[in-house]
Short mmCIF file of C-alpha atoms in Angstrom, two decimals:
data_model
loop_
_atom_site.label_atom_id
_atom_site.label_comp_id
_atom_site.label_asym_id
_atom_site.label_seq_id
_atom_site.Cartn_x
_atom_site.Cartn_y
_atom_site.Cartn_z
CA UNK A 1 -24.30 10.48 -50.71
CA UNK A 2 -21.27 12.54 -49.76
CA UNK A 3 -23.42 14.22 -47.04
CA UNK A 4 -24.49 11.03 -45.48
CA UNK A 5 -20.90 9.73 -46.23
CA UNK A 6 -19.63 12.22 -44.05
CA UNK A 7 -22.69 12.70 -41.23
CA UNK A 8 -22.01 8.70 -40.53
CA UNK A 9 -17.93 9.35 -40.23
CA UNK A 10 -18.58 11.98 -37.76
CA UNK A 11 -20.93 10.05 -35.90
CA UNK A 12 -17.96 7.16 -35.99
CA UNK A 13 -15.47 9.74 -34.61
CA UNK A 14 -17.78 11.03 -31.61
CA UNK A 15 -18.16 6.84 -30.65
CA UNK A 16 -14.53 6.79 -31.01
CA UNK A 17 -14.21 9.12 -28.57
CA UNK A 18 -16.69 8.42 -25.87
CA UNK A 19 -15.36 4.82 -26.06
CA UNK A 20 -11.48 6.18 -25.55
CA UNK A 21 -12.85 8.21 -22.28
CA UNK A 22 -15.21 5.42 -20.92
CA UNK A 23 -11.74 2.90 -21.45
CA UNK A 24 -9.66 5.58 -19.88
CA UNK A 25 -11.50 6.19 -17.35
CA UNK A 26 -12.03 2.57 -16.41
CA UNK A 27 -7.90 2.57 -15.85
CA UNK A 28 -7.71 5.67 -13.88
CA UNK A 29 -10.63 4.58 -11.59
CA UNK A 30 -8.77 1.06 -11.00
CA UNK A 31 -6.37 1.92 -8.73
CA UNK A 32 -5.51 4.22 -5.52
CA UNK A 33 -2.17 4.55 -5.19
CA UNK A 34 -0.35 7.46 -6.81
CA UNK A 35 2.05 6.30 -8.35
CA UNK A 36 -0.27 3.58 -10.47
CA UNK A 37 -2.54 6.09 -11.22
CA UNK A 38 0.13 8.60 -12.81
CA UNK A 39 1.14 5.66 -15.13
CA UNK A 40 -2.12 5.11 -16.14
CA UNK A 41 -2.84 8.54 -16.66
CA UNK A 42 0.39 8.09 -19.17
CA UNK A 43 -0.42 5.11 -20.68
CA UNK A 44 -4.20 5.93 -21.05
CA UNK A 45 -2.96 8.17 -24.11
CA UNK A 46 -1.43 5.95 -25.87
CA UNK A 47 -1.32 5.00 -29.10
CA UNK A 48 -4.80 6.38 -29.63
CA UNK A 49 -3.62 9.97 -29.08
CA UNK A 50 -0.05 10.31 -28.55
CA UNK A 51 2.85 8.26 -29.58
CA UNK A 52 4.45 9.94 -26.64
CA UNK A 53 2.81 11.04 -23.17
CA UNK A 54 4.16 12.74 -19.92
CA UNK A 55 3.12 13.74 -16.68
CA UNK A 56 4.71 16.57 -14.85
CA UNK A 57 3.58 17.54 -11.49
CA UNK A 58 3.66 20.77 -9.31
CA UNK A 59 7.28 20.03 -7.82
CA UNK A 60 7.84 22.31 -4.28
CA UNK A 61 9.13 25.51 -5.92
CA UNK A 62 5.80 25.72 -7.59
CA UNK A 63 8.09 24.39 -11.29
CA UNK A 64 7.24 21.05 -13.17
CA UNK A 65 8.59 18.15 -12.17
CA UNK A 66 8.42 14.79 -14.15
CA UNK A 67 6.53 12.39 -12.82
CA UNK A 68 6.28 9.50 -15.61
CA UNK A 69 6.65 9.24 -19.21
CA UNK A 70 5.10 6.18 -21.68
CA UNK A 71 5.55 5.59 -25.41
CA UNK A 72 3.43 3.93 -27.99
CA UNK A 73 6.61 1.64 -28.89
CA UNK A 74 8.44 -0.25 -25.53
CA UNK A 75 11.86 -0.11 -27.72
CA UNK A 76 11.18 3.83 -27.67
CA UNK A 77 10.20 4.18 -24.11
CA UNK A 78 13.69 4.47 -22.71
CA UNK A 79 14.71 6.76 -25.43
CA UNK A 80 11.45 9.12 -24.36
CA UNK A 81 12.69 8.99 -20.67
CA UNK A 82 16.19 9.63 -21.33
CA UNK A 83 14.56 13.06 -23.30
CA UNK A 84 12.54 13.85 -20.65
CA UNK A 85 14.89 13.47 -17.97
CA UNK A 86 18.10 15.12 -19.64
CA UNK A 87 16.49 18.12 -20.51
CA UNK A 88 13.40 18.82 -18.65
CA UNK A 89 11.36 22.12 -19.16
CA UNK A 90 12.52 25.26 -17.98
CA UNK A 91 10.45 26.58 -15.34
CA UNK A 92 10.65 30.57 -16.80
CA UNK A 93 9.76 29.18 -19.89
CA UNK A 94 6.45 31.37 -21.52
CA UNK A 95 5.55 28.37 -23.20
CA UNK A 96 5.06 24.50 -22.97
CA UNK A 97 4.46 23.14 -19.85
CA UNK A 98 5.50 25.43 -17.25
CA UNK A 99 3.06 27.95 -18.96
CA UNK A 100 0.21 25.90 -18.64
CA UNK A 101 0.75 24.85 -15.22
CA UNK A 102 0.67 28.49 -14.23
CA UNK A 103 -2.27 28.96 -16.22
CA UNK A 104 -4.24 26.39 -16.47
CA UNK A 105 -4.89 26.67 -19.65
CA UNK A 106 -4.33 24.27 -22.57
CA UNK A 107 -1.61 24.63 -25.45
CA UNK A 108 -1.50 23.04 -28.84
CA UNK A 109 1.12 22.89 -31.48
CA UNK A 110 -0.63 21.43 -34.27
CA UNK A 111 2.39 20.83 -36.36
CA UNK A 112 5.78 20.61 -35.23
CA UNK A 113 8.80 21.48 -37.95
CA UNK A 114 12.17 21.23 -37.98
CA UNK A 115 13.10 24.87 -37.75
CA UNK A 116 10.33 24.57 -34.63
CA UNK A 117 12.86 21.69 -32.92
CA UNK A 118 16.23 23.31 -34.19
CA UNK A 119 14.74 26.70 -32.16
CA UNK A 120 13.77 24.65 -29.21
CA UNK A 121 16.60 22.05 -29.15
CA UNK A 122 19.08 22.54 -25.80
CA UNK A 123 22.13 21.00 -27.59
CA UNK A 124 22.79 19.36 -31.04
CA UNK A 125 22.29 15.77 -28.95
CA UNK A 126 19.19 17.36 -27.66
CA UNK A 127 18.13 18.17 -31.04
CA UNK A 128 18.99 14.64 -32.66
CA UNK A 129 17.39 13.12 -29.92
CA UNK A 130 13.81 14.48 -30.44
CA UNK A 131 14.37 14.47 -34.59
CA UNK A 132 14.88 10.92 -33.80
CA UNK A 133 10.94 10.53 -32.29
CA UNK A 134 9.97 12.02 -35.32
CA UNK A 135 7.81 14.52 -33.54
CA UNK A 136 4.92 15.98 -35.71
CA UNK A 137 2.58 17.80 -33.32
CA UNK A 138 2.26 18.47 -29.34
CA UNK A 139 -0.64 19.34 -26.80
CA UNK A 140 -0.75 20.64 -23.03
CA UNK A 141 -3.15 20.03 -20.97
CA UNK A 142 -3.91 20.33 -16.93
CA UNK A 143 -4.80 18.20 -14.59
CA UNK A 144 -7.19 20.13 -13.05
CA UNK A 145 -9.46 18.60 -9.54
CA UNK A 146 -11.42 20.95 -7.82
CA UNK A 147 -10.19 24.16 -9.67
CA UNK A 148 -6.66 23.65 -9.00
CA UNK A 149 -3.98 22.62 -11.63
CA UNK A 150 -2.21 19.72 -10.38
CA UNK A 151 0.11 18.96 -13.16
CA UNK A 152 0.38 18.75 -16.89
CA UNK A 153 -0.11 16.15 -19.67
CA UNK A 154 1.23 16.21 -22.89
CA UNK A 155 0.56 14.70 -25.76
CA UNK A 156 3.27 14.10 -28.92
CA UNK A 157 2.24 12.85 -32.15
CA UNK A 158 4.38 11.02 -34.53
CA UNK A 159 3.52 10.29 -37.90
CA UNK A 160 1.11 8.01 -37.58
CA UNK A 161 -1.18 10.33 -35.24
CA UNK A 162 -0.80 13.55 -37.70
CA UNK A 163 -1.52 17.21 -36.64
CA UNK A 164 -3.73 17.85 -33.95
CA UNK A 165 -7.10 19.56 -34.46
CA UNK A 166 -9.53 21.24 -32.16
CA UNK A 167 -11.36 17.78 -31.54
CA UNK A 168 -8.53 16.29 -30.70
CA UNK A 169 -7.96 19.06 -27.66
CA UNK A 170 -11.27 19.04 -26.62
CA UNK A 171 -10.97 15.28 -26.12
CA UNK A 172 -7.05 16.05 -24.39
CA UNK A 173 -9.08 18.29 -21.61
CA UNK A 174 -11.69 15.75 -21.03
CA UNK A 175 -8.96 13.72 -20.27
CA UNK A 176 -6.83 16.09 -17.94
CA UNK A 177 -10.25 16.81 -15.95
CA UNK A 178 -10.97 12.99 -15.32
CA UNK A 179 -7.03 12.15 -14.46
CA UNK A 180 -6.71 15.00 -12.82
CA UNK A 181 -9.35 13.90 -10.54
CA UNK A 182 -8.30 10.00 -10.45
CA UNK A 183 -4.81 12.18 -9.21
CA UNK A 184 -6.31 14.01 -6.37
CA UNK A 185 -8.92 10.81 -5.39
CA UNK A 186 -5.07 8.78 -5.22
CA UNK A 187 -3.50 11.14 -2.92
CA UNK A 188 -6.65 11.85 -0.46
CA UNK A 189 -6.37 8.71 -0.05
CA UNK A 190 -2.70 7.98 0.62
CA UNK A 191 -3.02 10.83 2.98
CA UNK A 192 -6.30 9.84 4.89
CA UNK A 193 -4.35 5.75 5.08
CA UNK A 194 -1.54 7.98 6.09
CA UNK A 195 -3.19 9.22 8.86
CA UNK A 196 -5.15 5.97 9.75
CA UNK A 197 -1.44 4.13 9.89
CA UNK A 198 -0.13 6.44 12.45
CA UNK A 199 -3.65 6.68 14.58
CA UNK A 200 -3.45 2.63 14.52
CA UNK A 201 0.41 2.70 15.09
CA UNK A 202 -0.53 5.41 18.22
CA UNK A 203 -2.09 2.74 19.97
CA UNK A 204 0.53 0.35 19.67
CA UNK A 205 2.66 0.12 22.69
CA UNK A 206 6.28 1.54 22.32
CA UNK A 207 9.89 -0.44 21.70
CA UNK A 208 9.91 -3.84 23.41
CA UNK A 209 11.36 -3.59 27.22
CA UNK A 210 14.90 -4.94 27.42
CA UNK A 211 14.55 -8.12 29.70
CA UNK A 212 17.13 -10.29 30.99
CA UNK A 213 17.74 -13.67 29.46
CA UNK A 214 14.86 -13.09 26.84
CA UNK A 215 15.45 -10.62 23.54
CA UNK A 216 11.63 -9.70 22.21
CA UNK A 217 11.11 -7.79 18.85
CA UNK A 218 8.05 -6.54 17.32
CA UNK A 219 5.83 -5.75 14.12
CA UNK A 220 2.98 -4.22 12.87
CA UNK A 221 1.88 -4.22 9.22
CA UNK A 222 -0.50 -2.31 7.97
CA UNK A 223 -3.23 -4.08 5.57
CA UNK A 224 -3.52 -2.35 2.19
CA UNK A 225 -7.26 -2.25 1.68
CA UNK A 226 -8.98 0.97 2.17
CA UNK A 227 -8.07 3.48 4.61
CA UNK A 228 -9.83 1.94 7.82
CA UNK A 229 -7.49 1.18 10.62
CA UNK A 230 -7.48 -2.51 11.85
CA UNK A 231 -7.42 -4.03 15.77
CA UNK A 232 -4.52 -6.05 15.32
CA UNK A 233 -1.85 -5.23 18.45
CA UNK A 234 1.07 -6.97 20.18
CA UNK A 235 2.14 -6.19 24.09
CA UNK A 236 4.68 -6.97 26.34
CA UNK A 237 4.21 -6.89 30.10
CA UNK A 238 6.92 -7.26 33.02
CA UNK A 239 5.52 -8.66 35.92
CA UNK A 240 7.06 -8.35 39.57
CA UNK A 241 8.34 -11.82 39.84
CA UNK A 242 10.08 -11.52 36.58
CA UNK A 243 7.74 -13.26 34.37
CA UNK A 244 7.53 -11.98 30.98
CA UNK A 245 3.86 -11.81 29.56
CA UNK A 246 3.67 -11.62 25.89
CA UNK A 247 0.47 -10.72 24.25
CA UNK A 248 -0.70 -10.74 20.34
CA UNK A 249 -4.51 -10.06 19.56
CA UNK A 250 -7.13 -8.72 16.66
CA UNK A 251 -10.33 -7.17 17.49
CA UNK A 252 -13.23 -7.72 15.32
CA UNK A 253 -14.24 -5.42 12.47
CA UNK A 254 -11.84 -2.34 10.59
CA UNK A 255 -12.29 1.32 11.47
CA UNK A 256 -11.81 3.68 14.47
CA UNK A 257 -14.30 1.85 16.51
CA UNK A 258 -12.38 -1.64 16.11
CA UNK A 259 -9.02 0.47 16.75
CA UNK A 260 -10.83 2.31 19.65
CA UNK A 261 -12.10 -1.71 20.75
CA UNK A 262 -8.37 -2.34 20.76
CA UNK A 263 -7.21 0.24 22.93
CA UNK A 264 -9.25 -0.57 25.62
CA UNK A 265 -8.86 -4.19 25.27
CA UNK A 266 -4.91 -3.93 25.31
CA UNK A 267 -4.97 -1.81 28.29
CA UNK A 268 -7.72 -3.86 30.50
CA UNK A 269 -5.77 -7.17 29.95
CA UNK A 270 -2.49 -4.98 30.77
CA UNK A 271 -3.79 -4.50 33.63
CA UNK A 272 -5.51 -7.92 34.20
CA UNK A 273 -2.08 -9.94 33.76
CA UNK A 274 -0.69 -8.09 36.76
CA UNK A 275 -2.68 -9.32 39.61
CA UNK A 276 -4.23 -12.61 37.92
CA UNK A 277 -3.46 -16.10 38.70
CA UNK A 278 -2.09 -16.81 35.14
CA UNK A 279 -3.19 -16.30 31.62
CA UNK A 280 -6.51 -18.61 31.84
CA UNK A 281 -7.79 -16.23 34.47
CA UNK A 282 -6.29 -12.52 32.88
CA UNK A 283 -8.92 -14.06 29.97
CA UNK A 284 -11.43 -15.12 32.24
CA UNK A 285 -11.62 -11.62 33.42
CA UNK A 286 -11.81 -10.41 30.09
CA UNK A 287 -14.61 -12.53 29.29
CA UNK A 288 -16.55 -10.80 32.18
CA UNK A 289 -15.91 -7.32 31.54
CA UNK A 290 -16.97 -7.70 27.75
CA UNK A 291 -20.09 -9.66 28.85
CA UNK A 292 -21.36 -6.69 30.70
CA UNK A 293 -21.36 -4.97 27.40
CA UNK A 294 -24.51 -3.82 25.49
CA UNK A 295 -23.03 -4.82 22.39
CA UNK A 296 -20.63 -8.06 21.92
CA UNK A 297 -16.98 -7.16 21.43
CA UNK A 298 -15.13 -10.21 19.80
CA UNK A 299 -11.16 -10.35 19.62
CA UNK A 300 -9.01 -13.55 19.30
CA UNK A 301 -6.42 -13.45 22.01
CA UNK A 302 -3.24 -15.66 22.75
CA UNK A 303 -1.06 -14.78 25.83
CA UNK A 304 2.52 -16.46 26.59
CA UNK A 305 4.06 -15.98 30.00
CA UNK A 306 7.51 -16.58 29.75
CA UNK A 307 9.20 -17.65 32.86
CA UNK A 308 13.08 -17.25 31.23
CA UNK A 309 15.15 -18.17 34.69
CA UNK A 310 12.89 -21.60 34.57
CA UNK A 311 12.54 -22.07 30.97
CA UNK A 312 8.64 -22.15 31.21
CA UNK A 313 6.01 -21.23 29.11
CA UNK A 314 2.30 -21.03 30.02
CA UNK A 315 -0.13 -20.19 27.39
CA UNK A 316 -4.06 -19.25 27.03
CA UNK A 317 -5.91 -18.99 23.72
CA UNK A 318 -8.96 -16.98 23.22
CA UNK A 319 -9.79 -18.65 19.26
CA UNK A 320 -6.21 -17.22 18.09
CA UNK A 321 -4.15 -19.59 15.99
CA UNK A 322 -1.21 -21.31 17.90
CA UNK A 323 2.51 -20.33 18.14
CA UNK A 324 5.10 -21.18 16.51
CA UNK A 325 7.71 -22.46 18.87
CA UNK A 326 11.94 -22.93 17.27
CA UNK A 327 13.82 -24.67 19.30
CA UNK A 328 17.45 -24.77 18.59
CA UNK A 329 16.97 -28.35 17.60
CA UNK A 330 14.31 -30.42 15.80
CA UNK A 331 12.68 -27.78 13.62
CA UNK A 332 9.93 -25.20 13.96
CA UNK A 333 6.19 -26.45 15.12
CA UNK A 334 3.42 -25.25 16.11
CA UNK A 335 2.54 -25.21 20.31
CA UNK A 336 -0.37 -27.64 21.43
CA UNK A 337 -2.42 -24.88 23.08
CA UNK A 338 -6.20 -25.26 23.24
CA UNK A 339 -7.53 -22.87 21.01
CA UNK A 340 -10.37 -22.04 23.52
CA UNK A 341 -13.19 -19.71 22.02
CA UNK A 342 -12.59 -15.63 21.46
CA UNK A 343 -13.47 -12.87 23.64
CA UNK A 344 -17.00 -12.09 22.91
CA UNK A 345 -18.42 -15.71 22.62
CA UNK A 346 -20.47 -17.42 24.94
CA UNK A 347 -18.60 -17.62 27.95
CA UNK A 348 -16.75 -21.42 28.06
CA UNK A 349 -13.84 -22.51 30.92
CA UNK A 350 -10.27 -20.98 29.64
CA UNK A 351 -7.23 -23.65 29.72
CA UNK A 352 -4.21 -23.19 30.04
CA UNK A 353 -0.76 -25.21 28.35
CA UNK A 354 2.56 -25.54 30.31
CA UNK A 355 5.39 -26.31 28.37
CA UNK A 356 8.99 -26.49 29.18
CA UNK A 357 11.70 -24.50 26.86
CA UNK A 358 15.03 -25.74 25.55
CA UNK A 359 17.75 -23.10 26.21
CA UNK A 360 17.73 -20.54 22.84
CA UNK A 361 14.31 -21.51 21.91
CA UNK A 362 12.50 -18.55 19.86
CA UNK A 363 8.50 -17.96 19.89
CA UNK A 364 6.92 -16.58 17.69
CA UNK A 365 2.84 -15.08 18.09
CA UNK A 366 1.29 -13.71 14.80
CA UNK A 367 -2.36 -12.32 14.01
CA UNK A 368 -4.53 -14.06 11.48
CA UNK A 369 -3.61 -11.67 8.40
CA UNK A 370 -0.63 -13.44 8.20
CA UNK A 371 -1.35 -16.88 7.27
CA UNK A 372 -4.74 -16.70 6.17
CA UNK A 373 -5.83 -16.40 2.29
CA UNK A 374 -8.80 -17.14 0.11
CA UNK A 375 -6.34 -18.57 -2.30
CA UNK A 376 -4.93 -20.81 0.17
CA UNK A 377 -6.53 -23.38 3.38
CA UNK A 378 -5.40 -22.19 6.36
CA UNK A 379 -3.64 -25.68 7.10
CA UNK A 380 -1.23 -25.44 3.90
CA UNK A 381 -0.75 -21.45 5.04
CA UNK A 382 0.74 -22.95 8.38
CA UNK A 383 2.44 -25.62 6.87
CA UNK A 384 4.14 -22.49 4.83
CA UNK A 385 4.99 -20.54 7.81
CA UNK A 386 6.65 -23.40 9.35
CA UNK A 387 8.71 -23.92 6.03
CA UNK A 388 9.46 -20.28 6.56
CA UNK A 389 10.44 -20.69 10.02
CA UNK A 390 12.72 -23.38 9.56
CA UNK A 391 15.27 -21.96 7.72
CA UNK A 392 15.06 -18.34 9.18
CA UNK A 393 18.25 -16.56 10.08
CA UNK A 394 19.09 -16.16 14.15
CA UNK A 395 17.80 -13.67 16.14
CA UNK A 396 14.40 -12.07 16.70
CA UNK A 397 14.71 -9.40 14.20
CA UNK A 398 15.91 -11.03 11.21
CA UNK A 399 13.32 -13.65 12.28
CA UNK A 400 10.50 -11.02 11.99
CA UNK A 401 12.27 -9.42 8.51
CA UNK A 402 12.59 -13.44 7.22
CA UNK A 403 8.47 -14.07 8.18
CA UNK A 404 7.50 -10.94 6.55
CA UNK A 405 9.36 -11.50 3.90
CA UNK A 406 8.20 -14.82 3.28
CA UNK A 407 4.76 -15.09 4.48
CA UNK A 408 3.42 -11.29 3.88
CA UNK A 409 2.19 -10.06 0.36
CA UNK A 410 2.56 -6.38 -0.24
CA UNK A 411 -0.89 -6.06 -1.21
CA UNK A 412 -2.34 -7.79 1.47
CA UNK A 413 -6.11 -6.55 3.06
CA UNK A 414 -5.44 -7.00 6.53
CA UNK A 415 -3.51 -5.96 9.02
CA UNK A 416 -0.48 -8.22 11.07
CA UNK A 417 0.88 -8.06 14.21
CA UNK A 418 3.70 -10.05 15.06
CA UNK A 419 6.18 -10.66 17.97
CA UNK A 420 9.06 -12.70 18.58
CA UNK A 421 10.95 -14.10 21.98
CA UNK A 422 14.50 -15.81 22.15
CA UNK A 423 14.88 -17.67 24.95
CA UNK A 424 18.67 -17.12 26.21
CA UNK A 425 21.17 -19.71 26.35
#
């Protein structure tokens, strides 16, 4: 019976611990930013092997550096911290963590004593301060991806965890190998949206040109989903007779070939807007360039031509929600353009809206990713924007920082382009 007894709480242990590792990894696998990931990594120990967990990375001098800590108990967490960040490791040290991050290899202390804190205590606040955790036994371990150490996790056990055993490291290394991997999965892909940001942000035309009576600002924000670029863009063009063309559109699709779409739509209707009658026919041209195409290329397009010394405004839709026009009196609202249908579709007639401007008036022209959620219908999004609008600060810049503020969640998918015009006095 004592055999059997003890065969079934082994078995129990070894479910224990493939449950731990399956729920562990589950929270290192749900997230790609860094920064979540290293807290998970933390938190992923605790309680059910540490009371106490840290993370220290490979700063630039090659030397530990603490990345996040997370306790068992919330009331103890800033009490850990304060530990951790008073008195981190040495990096000389031939133990502890800067040994195993030169190493790679794991350390365990399976029972921590007094004279063992007294010996490794900085100060006699030092000292008081980990007696105080009631430390009972510690483990290293590396976070190792790909055969490189990236860091170290450790493991303290109070009381109610006991002295470590040989099990209990086994299952520690399991764990650095699997965060240690969820670590370098994170950063490949902060560095390849890194590098998608600035290819997208490459094709973006510079600072806004300074034009008389009209100030013009500018935004793009990146979408948070996945590293694909987007083929959201703004542009401003100057034409001869003083006309101020402003341009916001969003190519169909994610990924270098929608950002590739973009380039050469941007710079065809650059060019288009120059020598064409207005923006009905810059589209119109754009409609039959695209529909020599093999493949269909669809983008939602809206162009303003601001005429400042005459206070006009002519504007052409391609399927791309409306404006939002501010005048200095009256409220925000949205202009009555004809939404017309995008680049790409069938070709239809393109129509054109002339409005006339009150002195100060602001415009504002915005891509989809915006306003438009799954939570949300697209009418009560614009109805929020407006709300927005209307009490924004002056200006075109704090009117861009106010939207954005307002209107754009951090953890948004898509991309947004947005640009603002204030109509001089």
């Amino acid at each position: 019976i004592v055999g059997v007894t003890s065969d079934a709480t082994i078995r129990h242990r070894r479910e224990e611990r493939r449950t731990f590792l399956a729920e562990a990894t589950a929270l290192l696998t749900r997230s790609l930013d860094v920064e979540e990931t290293l807290a998970e990594i933390a938190h992923s120990a605790v309680p059910h092997l540490a009371a106490w967990c840290t993370v220290h990375l490979e700063g630039p001098d090659g030397g530990p550096v603490l990345a996040t800590v997370a306790h068992a108990d919330p009331e103890r967490l800033a009490e850990a911290r304060e530990i951790a960040r008073r008195y981190p490791p040495d990096p000389r040290a031939e133990t502890g963590v800067p040994a195993v991050l030169r190493s790679g290899r794991p350390e365990v202390h399976p029972h921590i004593s007094d004279e063992l804190l007294v010996a490794a205590a900085r100060d006699d606040e030092h000292l008081a301060m980990m007696r105080s955790l009631r430390m009972r036994a510690a483990m290293m371990v590396p976070l190792v991806s790909r055969g490189r150490t990236l860091g170290v996790l450790s493991f303290i056990a109070s009381d109610a965890q006991g002295a470590y055993d040989q099990d209990d490291l086994a299952l520690a290394e399991e764990l650095g190998r699997r965060a240690g991997l969820a670590l370098e999965n994170a950063r490949l892909h902060a560095h390849a949206r890194d590098v998608a940001v600035t290819l997208q942000r490459s094709l973006l035309p510079g600072p806004p040109p300074q034009v008389a009576g009209l100030d013009i600002a500018v935004r793009y924000l990146p979408g948070q989903e996945g590293t694909e670029v987007g083929g959201d863009w703004y542009d401003v063009v100057v034409l001869p007779d003083g006309q101020v063309v402003l341009i916001v559109g969003d190519v169909e699709g994610r990924g270098t070939k929608a950002a590739a779409r973009m380039g050469r739509l941007r710079a065809v209707l650059r060019a288009y807007v120059f020598d064409a009658e207005g923006p009905a026919d810059a589209l119109q041209r754009l409609d039959l360039l695209l529909g020599e195409q093999p493949e269909p290329e669809f983008a939602t397009v809206i162009i303003a031509a601001v005429a400042a010394d005459r206070r006009a405004l002519v504007l052409a839709s391609a399927g791309h929600l409306p404006p939002v026009l501010l005048p200095p009196q009256g409220g925000p609202r949205l202009a009555p353009v004809a939404p017309g249908v995008p680049i790409g579709a069938p070709s239809a007639e393109r129509l054109e809206t002339q409005l006339a401007l009150e002195p100060r008036t602001r415009i504002l022209l915005y891509t989809d990713g915006l306003v438009e959620r799954r939570s949300a219908p697209l009418g009560q999004r614009l109805d929020a924007l407006l709300a927005a609008a209307a009490d924004a600060p002056p200006g075109t810049d704090p009117l861009l920082d106010h939207i954005t503020a307002r209107m754009h969640d951090a953890a948004q998918k898509d991309d947004v382009a947005l640009l603002a015009a204030h109509l001089a006095p």
